[in-house]
Coordinates of C-alpha atoms in Angstrom, one line a residue:
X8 CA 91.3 156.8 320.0
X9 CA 91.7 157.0 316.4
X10 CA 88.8 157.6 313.7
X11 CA 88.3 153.8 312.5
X12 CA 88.1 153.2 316.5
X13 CA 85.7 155.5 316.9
X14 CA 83.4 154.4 313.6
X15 CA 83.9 151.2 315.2
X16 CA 82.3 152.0 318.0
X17 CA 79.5 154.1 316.7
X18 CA 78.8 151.3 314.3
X19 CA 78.7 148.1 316.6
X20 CA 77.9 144.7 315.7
X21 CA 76.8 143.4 312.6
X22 CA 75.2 140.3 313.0
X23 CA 74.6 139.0 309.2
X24 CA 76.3 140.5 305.9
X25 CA 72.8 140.2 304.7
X26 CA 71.2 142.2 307.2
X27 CA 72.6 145.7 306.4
X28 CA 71.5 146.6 310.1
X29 CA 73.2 149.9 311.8
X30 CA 75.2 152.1 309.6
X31 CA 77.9 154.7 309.5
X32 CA 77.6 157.8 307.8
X33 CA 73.7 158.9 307.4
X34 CA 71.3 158.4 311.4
X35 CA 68.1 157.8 310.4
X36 CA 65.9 159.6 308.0
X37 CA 66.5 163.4 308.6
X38 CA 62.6 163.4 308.3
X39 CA 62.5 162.2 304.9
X40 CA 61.6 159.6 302.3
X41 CA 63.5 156.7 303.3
X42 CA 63.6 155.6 300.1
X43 CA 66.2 158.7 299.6
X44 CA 69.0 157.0 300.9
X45 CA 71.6 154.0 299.6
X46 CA 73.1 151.8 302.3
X47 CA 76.4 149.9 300.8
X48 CA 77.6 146.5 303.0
X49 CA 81.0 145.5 302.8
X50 CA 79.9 141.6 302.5
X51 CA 83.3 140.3 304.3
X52 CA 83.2 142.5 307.1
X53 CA 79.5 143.8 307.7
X54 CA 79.9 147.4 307.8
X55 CA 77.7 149.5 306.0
X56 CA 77.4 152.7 305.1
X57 CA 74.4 154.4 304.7
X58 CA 74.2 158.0 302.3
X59 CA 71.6 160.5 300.6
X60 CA 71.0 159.9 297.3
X61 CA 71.7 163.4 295.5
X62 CA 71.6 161.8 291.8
X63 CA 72.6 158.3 290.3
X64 CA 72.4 156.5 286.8
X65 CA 72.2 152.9 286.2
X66 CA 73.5 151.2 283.0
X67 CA 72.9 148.2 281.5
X68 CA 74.6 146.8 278.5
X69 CA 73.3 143.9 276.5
X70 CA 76.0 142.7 274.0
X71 CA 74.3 141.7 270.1
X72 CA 76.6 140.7 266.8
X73 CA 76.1 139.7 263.5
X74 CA 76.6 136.1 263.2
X75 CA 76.1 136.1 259.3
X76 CA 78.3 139.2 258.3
X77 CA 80.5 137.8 255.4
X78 CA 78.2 135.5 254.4
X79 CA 76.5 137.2 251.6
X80 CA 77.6 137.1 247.9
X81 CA 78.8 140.7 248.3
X82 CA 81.5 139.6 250.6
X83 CA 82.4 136.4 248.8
X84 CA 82.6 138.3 245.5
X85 CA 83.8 141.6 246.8
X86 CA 85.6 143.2 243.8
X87 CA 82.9 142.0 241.3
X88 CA 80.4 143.6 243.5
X89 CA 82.1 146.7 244.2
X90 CA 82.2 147.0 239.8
X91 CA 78.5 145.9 239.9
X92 CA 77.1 148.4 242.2
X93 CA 78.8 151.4 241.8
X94 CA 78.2 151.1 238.0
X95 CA 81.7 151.4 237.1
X96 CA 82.1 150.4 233.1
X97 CA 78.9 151.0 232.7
X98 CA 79.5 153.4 229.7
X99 CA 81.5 150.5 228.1
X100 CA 79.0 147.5 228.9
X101 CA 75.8 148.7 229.0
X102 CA 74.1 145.4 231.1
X103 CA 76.0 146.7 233.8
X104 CA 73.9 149.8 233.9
X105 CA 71.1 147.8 235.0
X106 CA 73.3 146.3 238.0
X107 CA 73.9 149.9 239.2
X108 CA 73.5 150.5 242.8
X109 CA 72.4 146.7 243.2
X110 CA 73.2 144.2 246.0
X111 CA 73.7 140.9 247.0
X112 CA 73.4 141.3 250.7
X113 CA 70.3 139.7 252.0
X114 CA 68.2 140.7 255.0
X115 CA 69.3 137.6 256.6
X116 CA 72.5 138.9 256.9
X117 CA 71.4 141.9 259.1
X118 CA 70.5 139.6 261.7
X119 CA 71.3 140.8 265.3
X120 CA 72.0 137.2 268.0
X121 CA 72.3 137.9 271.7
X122 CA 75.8 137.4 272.4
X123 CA 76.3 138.2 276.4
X124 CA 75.7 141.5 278.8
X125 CA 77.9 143.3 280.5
X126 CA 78.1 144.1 284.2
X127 CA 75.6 146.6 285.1
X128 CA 76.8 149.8 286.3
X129 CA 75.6 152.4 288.6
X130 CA 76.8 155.9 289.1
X131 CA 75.9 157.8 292.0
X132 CA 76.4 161.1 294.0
X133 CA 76.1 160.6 297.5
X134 CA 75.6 163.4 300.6
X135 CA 77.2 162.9 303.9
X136 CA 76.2 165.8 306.4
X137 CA 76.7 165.9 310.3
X138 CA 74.6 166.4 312.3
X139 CA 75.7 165.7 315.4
X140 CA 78.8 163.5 315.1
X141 CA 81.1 164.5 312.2
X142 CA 83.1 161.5 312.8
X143 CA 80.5 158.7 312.5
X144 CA 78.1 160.9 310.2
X145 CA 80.9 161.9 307.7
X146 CA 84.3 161.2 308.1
X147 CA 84.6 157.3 309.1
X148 CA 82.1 156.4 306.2
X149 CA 83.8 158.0 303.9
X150 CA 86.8 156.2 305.0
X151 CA 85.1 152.7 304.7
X152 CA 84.3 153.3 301.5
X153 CA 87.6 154.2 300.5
X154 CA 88.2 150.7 302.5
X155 CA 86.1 149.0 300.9
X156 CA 87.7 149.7 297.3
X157 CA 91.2 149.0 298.3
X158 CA 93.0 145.8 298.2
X159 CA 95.1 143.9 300.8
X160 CA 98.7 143.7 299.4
X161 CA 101.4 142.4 301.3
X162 CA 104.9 143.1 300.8
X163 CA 106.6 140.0 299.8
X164 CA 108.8 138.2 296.7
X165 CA 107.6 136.6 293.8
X166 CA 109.7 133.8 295.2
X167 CA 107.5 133.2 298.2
X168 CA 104.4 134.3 296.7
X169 CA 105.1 131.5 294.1
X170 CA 106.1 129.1 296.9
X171 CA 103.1 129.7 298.5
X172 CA 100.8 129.2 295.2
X173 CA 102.6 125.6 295.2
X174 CA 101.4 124.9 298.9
X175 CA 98.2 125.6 298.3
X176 CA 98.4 123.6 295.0
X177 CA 99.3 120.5 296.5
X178 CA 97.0 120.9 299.5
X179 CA 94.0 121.4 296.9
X180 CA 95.6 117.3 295.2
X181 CA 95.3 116.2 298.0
X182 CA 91.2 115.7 298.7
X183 CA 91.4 115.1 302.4
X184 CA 92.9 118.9 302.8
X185 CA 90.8 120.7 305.2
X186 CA 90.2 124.5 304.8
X187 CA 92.5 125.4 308.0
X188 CA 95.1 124.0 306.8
X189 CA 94.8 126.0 303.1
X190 CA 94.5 129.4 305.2
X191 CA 97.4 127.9 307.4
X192 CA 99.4 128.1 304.0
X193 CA 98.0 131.3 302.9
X194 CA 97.8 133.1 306.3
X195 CA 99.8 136.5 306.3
X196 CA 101.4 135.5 302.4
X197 CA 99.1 136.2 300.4
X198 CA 96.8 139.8 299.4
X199 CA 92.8 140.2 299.3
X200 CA 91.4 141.7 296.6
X201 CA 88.6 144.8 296.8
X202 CA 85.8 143.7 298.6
X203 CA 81.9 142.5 296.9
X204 CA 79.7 145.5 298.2
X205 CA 75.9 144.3 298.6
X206 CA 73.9 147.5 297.6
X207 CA 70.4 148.8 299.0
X208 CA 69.2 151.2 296.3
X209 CA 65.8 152.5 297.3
X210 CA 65.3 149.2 298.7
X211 CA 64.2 147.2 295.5
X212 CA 64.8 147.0 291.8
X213 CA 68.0 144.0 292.3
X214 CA 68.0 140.8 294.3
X215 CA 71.5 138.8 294.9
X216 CA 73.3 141.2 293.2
X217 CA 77.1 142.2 294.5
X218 CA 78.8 145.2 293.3
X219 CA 82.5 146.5 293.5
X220 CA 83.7 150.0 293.9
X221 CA 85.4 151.2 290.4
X222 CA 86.0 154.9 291.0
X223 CA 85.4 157.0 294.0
X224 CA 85.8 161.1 294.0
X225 CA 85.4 163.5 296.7
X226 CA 84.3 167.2 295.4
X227 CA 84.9 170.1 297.5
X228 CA 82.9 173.7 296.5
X229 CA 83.0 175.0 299.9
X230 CA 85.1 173.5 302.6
X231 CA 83.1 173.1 305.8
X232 CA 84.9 171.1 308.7
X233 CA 84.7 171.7 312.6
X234 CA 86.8 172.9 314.9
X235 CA 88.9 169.4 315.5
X236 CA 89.7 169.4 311.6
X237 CA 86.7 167.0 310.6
X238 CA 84.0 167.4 307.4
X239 CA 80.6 168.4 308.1
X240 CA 79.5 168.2 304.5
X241 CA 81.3 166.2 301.4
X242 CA 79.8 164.6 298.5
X243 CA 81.2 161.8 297.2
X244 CA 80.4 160.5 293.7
X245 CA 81.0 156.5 292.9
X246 CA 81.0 154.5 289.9
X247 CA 79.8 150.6 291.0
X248 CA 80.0 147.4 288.9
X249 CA 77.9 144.5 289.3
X250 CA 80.2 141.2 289.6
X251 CA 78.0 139.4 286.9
X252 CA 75.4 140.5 284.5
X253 CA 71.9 141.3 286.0
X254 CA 69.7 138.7 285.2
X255 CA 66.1 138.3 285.1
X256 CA 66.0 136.7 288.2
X257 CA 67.7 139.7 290.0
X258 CA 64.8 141.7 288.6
X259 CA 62.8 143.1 291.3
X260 CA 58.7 143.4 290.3
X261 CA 57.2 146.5 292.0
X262 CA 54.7 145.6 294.8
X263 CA 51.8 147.8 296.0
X264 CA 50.2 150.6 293.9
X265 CA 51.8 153.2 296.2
X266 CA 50.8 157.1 296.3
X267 CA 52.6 159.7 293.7
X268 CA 52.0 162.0 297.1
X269 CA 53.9 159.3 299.0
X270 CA 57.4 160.3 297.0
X271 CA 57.6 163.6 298.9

């Protein structure tokens, strides 16, 4: 029985990709918050993967220009108002004196417009220990996530990639095409790309959000495995990115007053 067998079994059936349900990797609390833990869903096939939080980051990026840069005299007049402001000539002409250090850009033109966001991202170091089972406490999560980041490629020509482009095309003219018969086209031809990972993080903060995998690294200070070969102890740091912008709809208000006492 090989290890994705065996994480197969230990994990067993997942009834909704929106229920996060039994896990690989982390069983149960360990007696602590369980609030301390992140449980990542792969949303195609249901399996999650459930970890201890050792630190993380979030980053949000909201993207702001200046609409009105070039718009001021300054710019329209640039070599008269490079002469006028650094007082060059002055000695000869002695109204330019009283130009020196002067400037025709308005505040108006230091106006900042919302232009976009980018795709929040969230760094984190996660702790996989056995316990009991290094196989389904650390090594077949690991695994899955490495899964979970990697694409489906198939081994085929541009010829019958392209061929199989121009199936679909004219299946998708013709409006009666059913959806069997485009994955009857597509079936075995083409590749999948990296999965949409729905994320639990403390469970709150984001609603609807979906993530992907960017970068995933496995440190090693101490190697600690069993006597079968497996890993009783890895961390694993990743780097997620949301697949849109968070909105303020995926915003998350806190409920309930909660205990400071309640964090430990």
């Amino acid at each position: 029985m090989g290890i994705f067998d065996t994480a197969e079994s230990a994990l067993g059936t997942v009834n909704s990709v929106l229920n996060f349900g039994s896990a690989l990797g982390v069983q149960g609390n360990m007696g602590l918050n369980p609030h301390l833990f992140v449980t990542l869903q792969d949303k195609v096939s249901g399996t999650s993967v459930k970890a201890r939080i050792i630190s993380y980051s979030i980053s949000n990026q909201a993207e702001w220009a200046n609409k009105f840069e070039g718009t001021d005299g300054d710019s329209k007049v640039p070599i008269l108002s490079a002469i006028l402001q650094s007082g060059m000539y002055s000695d000869k002409l002695d109204v330019l004196e009283a130009l020196n250090s002067k400037t025709l850009i308005t505040k108006a033109q230091s106006i900042q417009v919302w232009s976009g966001l980018q795709p929040q991202n969230i760094s984190m170091e996660l702790e996989f220990r056995a316990f009991s089972d290094p196989v389904t406490e650390v090594e077949a999560p690991i695994q899955e996530l490495l899964k979970m980041m990697s694409p489906v490629l198939k081994n085929t020509s541009l010829d019958m990639a392209m061929s199989t482009f121009e199936a679909v095309k004219g299946l998708l003219k013709n409006k009666g095409a059913t959806a069997k018969q485009v994955h009857a086209a597509t079936d075995g031809k083409l590749g999948e790309t990296p999965s949409k990972i729905a994320v639990s993080l403390f469970g709150k903060r984001f609603s609807g959000a979906t993530y992907r995998i960017e970068s995933m690294e496995e440190s090693v200070d101490e190697v600690r495995i069993d006597s079968s070969g497996n890993r009783i102890y890895q961390v694993v740091s990743l780097s997620l990115g949301s697949s849109e912008g968070i909105t303020k709809s995926d915003v998350i208000s806190p409920s309930g007053a909660g205990s400071i006492m309640s964090m430990f």
